[in-house]
XYZ file of N, CA, C and O in Angstrom:
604
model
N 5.938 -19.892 -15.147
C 5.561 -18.623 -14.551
C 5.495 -18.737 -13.032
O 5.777 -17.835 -12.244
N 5.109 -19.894 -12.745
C 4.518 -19.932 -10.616
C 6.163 -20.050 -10.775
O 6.601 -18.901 -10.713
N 7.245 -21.002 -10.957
C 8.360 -20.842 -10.147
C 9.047 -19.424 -10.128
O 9.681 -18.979 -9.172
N 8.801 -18.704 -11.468
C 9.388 -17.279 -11.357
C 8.897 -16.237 -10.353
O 9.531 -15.277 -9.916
N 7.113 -16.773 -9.951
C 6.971 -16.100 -8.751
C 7.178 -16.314 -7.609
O 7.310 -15.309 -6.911
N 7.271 -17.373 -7.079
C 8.366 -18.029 -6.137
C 9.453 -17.673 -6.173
O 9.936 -17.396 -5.075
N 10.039 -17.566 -6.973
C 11.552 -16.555 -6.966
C 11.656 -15.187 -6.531
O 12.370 -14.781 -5.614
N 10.964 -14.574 -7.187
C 10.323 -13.386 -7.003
C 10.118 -12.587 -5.520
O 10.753 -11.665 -5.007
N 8.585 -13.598 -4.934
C 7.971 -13.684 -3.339
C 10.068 -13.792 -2.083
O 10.586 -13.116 -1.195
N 10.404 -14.936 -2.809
C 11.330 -15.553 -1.635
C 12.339 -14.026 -2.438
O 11.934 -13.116 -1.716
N 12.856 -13.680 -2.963
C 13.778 -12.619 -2.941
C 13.550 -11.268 -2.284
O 14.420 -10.648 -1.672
N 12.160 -10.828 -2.491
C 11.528 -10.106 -1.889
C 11.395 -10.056 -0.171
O 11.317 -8.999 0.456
N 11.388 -11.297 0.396
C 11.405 -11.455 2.122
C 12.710 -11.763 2.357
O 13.040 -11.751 3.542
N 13.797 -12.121 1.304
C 15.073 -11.674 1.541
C 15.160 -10.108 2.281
O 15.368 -9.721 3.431
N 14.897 -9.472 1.032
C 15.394 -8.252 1.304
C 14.816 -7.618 2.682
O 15.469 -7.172 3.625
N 13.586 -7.693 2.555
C 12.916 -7.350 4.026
C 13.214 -7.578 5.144
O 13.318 -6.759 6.058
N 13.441 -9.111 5.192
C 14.299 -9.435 6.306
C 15.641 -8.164 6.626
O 15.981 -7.551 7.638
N 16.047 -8.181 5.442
C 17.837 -6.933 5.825
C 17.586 -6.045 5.876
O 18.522 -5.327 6.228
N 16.216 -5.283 5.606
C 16.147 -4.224 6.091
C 15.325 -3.485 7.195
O 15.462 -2.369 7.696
N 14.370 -4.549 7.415
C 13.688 -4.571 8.864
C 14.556 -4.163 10.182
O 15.523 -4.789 10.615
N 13.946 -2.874 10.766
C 14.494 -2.935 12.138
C 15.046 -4.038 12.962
O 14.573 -5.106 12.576
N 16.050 -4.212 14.169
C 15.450 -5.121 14.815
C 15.178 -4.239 16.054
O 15.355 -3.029 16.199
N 14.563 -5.440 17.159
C 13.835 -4.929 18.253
C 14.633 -3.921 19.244
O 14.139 -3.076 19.989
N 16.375 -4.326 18.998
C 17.106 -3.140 19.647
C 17.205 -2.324 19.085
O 17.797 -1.499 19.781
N 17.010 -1.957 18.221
C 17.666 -0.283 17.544
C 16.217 0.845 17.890
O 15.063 0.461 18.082
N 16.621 2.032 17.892
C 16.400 2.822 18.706
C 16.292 4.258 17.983
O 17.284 4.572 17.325
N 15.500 4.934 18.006
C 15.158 6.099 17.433
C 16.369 6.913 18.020
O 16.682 6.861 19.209
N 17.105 7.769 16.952
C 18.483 8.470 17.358
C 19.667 7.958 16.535
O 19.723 7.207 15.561
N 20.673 8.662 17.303
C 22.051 8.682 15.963
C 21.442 9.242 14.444
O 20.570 10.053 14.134
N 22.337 8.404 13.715
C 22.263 8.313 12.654
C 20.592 8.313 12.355
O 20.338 9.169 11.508
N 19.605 7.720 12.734
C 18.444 7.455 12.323
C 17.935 8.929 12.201
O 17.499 9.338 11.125
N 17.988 9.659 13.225
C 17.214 11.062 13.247
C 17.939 11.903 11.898
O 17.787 13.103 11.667
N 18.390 11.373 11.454
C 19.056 11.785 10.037
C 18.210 11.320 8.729
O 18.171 11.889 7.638
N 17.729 10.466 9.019
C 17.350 9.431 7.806
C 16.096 8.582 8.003
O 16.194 7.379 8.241
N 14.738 9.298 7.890
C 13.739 9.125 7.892
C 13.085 8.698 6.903
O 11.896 8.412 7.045
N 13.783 8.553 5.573
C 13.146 8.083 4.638
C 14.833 7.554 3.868
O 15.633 8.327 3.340
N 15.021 5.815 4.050
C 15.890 4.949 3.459
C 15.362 4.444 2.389
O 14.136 4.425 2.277
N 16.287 3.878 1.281
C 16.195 2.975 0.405
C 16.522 2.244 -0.190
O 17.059 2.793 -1.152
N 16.584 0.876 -0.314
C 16.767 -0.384 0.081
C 16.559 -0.969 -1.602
O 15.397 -1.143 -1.967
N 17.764 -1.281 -2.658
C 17.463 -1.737 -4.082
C 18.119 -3.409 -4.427
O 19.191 -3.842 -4.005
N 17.294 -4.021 -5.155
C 17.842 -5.797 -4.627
C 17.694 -5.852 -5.994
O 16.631 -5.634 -6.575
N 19.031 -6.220 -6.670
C 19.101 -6.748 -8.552
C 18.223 -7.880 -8.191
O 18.503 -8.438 -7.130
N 16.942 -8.451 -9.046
C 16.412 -9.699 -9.186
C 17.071 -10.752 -9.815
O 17.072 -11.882 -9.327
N 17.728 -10.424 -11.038
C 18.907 -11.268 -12.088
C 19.882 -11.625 -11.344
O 20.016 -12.845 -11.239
N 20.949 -10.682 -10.534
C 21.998 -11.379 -9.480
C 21.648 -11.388 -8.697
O 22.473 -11.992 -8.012
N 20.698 -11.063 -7.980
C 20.243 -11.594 -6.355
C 21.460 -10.860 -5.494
O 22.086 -11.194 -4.488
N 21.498 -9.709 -6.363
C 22.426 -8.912 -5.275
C 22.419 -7.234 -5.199
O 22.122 -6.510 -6.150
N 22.743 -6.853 -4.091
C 22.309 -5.280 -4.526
C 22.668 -4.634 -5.513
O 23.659 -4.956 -6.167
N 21.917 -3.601 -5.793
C 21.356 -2.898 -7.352
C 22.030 -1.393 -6.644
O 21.271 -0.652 -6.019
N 23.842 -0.958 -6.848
C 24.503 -0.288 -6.383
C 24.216 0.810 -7.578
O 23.679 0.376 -8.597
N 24.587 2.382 -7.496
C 24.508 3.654 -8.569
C 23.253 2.880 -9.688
O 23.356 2.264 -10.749
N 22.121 3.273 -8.847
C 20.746 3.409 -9.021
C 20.270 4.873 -8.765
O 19.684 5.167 -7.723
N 20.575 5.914 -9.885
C 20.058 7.116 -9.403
C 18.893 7.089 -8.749
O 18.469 5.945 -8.586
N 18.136 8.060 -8.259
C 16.753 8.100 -7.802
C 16.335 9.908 -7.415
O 17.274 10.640 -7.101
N 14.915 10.483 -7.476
C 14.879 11.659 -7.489
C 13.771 11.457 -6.324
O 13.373 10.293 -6.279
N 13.324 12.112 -5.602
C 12.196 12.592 -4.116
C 11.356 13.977 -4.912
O 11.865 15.029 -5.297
N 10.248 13.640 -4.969
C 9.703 14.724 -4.924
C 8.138 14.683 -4.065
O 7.459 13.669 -3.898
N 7.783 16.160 -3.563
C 6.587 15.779 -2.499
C 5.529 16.763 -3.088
O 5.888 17.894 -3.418
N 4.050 16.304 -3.249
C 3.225 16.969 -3.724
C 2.790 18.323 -3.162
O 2.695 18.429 -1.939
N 2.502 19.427 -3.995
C 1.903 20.476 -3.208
C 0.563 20.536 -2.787
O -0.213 19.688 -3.228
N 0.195 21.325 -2.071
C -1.361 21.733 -2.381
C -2.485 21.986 -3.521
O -3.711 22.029 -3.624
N -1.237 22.139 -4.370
C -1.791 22.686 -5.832
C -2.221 21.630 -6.774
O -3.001 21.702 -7.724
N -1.250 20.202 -6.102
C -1.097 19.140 -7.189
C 0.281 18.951 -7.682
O 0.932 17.943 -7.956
N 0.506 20.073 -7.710
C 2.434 20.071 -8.407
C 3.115 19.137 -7.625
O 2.777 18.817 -6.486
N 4.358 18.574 -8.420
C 5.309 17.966 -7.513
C 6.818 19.110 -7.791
O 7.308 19.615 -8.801
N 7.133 19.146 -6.449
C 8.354 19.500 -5.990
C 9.679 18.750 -6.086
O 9.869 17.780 -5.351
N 10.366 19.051 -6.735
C 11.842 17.780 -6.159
C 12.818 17.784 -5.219
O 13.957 18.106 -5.558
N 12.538 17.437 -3.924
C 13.161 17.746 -3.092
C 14.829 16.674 -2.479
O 15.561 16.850 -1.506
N 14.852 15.883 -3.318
C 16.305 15.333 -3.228
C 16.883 14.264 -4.154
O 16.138 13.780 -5.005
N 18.022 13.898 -4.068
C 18.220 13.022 -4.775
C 19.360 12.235 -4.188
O 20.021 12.382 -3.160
N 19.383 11.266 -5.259
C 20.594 10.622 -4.460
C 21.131 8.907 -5.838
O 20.632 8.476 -6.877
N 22.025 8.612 -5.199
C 22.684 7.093 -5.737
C 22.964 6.189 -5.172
O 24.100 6.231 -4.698
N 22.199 4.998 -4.921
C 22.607 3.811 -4.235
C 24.007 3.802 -4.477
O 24.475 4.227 -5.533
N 24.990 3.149 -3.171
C 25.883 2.511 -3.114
C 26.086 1.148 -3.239
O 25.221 0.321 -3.527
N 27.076 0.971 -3.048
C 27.347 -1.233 -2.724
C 26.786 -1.427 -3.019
O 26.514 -1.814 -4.156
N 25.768 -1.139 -1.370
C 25.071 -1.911 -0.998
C 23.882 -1.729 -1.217
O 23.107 -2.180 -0.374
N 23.404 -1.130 -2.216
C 22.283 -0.714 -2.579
C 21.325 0.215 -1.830
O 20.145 0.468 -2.075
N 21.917 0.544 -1.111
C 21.293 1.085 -0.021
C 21.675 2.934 -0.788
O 22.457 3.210 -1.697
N 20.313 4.351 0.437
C 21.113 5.653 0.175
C 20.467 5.572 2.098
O 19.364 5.193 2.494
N 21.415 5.981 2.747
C 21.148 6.889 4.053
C 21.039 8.335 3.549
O 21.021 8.847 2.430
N 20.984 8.733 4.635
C 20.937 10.381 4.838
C 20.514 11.188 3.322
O 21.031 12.209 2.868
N 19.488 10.424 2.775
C 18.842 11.164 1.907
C 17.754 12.814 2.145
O 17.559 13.777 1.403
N 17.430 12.581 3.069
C 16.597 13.521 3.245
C 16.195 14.048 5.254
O 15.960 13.367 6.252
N 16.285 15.312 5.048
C 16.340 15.606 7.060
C 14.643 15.506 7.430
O 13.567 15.626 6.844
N 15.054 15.269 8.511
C 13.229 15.446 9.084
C 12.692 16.330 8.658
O 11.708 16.186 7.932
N 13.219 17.592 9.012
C 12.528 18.681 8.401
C 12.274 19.137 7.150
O 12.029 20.327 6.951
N 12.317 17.963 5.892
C 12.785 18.016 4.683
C 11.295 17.543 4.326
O 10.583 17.812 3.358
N 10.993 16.419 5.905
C 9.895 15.124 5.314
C 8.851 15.257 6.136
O 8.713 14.360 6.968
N 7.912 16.322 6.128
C 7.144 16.419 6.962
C 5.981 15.886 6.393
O 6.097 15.847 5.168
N 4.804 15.420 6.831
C 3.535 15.167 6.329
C 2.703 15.359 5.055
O 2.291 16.518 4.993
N 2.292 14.537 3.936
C 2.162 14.780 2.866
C 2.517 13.304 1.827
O 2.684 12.147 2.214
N 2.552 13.870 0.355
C 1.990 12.680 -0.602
C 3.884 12.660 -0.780
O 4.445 13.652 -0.316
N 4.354 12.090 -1.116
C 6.105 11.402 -1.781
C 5.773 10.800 -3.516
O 4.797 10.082 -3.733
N 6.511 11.125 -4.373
C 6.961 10.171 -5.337
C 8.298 10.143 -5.536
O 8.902 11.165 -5.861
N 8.961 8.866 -5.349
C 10.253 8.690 -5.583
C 10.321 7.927 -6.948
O 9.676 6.887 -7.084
N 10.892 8.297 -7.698
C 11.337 8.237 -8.758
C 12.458 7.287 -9.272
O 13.349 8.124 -9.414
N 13.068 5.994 -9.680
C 14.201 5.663 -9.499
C 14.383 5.217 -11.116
O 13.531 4.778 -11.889
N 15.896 5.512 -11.349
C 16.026 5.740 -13.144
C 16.751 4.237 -13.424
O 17.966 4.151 -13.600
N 15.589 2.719 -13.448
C 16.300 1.729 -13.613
C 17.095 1.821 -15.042
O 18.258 1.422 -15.090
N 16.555 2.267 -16.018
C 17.087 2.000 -17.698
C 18.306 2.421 -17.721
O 18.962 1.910 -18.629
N 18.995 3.334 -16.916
C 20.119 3.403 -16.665
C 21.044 2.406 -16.201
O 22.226 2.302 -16.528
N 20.398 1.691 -15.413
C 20.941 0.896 -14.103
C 21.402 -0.354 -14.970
O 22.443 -1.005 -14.886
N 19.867 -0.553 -16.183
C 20.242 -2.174 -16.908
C 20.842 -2.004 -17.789
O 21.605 -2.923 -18.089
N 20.832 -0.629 -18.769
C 21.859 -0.294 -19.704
C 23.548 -0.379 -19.388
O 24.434 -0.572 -20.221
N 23.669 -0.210 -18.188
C 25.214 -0.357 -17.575
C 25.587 -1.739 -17.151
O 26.640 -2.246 -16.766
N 23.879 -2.361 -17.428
C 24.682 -4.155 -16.930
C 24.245 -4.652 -18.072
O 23.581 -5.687 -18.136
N 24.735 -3.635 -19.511
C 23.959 -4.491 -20.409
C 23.075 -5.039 -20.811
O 23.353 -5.980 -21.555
N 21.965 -4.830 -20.616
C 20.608 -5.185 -20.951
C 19.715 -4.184 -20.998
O 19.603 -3.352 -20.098
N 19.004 -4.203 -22.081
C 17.914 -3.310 -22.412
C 16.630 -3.439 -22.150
O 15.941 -4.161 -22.871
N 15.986 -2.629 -20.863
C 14.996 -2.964 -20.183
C 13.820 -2.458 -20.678
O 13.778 -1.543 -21.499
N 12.608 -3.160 -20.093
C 11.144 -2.600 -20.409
C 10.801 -1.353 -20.001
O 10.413 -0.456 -20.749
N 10.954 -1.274 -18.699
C 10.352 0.170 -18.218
C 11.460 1.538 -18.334
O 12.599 1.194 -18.651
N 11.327 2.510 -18.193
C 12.562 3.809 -18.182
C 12.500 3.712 -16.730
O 13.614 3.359 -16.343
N 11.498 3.906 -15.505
C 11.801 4.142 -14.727
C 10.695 3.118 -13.566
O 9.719 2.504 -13.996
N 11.080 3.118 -12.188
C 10.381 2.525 -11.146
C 9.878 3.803 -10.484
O 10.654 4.718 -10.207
N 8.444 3.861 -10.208
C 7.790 4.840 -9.176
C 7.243 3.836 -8.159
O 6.889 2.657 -8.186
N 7.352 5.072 -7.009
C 6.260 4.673 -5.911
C 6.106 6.001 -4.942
O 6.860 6.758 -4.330
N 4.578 5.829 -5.177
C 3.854 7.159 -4.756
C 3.147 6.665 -3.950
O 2.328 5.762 -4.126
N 3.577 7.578 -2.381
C 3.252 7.045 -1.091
C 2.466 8.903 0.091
O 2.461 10.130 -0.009
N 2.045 7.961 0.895
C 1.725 9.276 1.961
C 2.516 9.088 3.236
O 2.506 7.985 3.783
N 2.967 9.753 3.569
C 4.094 9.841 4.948
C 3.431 10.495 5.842
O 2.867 11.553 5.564
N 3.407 9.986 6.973
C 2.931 10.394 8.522
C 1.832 10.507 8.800
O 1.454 11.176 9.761
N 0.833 9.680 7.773
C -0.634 9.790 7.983
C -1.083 9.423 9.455
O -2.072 9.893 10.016
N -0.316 8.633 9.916
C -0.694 8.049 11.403
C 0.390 8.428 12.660
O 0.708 7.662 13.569
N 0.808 9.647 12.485
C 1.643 10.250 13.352
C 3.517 10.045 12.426
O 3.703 9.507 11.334
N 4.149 10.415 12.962
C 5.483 10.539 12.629
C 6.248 9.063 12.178
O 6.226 8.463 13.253
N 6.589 8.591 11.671
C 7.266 7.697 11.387
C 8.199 7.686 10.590
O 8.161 8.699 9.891
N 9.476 6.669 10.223
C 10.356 6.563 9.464
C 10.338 5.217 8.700
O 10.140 4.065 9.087
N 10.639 5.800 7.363
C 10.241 4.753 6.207
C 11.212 3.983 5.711
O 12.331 4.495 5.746
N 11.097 2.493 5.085
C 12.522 2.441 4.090
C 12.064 1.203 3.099
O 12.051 -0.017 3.264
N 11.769 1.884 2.221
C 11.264 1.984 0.752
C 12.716 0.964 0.125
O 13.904 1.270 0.023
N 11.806 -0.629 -0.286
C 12.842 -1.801 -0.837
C 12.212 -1.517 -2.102
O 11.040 -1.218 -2.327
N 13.541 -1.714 -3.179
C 12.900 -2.195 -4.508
C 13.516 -3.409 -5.057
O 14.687 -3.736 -4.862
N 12.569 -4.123 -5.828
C 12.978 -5.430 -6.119
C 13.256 -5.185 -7.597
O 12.166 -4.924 -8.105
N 14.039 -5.155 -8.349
C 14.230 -4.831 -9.501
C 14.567 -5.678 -10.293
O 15.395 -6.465 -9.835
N 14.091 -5.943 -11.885
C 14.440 -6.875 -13.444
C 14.277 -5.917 -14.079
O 13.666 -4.848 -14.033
N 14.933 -6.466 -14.703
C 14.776 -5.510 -16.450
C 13.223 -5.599 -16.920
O 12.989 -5.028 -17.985
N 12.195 -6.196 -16.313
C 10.902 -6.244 -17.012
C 9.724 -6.156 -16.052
O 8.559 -6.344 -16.403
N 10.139 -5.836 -14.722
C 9.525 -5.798 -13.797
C 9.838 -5.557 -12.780
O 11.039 -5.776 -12.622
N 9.212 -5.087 -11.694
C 9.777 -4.206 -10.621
C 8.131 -4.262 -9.422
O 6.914 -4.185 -9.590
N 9.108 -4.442 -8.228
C 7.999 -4.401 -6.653
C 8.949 -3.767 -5.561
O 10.094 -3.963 -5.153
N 7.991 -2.981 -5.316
C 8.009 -2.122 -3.908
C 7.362 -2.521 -2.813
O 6.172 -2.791 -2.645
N 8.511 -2.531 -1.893
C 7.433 -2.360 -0.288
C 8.130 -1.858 0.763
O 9.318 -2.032 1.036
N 7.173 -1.120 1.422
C 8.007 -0.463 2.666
C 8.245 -0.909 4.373
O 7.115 -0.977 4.858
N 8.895 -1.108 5.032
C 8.741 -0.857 6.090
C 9.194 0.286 7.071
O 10.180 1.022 7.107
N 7.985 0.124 7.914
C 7.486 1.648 7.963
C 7.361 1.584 10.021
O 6.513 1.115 10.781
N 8.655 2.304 10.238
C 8.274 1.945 11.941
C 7.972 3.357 12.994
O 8.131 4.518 12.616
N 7.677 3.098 13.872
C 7.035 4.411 14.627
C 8.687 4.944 15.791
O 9.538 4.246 16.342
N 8.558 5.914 15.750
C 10.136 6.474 15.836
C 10.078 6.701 17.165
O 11.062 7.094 17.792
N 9.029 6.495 17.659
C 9.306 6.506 19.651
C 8.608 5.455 20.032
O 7.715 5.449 20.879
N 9.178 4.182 19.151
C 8.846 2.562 20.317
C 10.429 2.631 20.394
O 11.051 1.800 21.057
């Protein structure tokens, strides 16, 4: 079990590492497009987790959730231009992502139907997010990095 979490931990700061800003890039271009990225890493091949549907939805006032986008990893596991600023303003997120699909197409029949992660956006002023998932057929970790859009 400890070496599988060692596997696990070190695949996980893989991915982070590739999707971490670096210190040159710069609020603009493409970015002012894509305020909320997402970043999917197969755990079994240690390689990106490409046509990974996934659904956005943002809570109301009421409690309800809304569905406000969707989208399909590519390659590279990655979706840009999922959602506009003005799409992602302040408030609760659940993104939704439909792995049982994902392991049924690589052959394997997984534990969970789906990966959530239910987050709050812009609690501390404006920022842009990008939401990694670490994905197995029997288990699944999220984490975001989360940077401030005028350093």
């Amino acid at each position: 079990m400890l070496p599988l979490l060692r596997c696990l931990l070190l695949a996980s700061a893989v991915l982070l590492c590739n999707t971490a800003p670096t210190p040159t890039e710069k609020h603009g271009g493409s970015d002012t497009k894509c305020p909320l990225m997402v970043k999917i890493l197969d755990a079994v091949k240690g390689t990106p987790a490409g046509s990974v549907a996934l659904k956005v939805h943002r809570k109301a006032a009421d409690g309800a959730w809304t569905q406000i986008a969707n989208g399909v990893t590519d390659a590279t596991g990655e979706i840009h231009n999922l959602i506009t600023e003005q799409e992602f303003p302040a408030g609760v997120y659940h993104v939704e992502f439909d792995t049982k699909t994902y392991w049924k197409n690589e052959g394997i029949t997984p534990f969970h139907e789906v990966a959530n992660a239910v987050f709050e956006a812009h609690a501390e002023g404006h920022r842009h997010y990008t939401l990694a998932l670490l994905l197995s057929p029997y288990s699944y970790t999220t984490t975001a990095v989360v940077t401030d859009t005028h350093q």
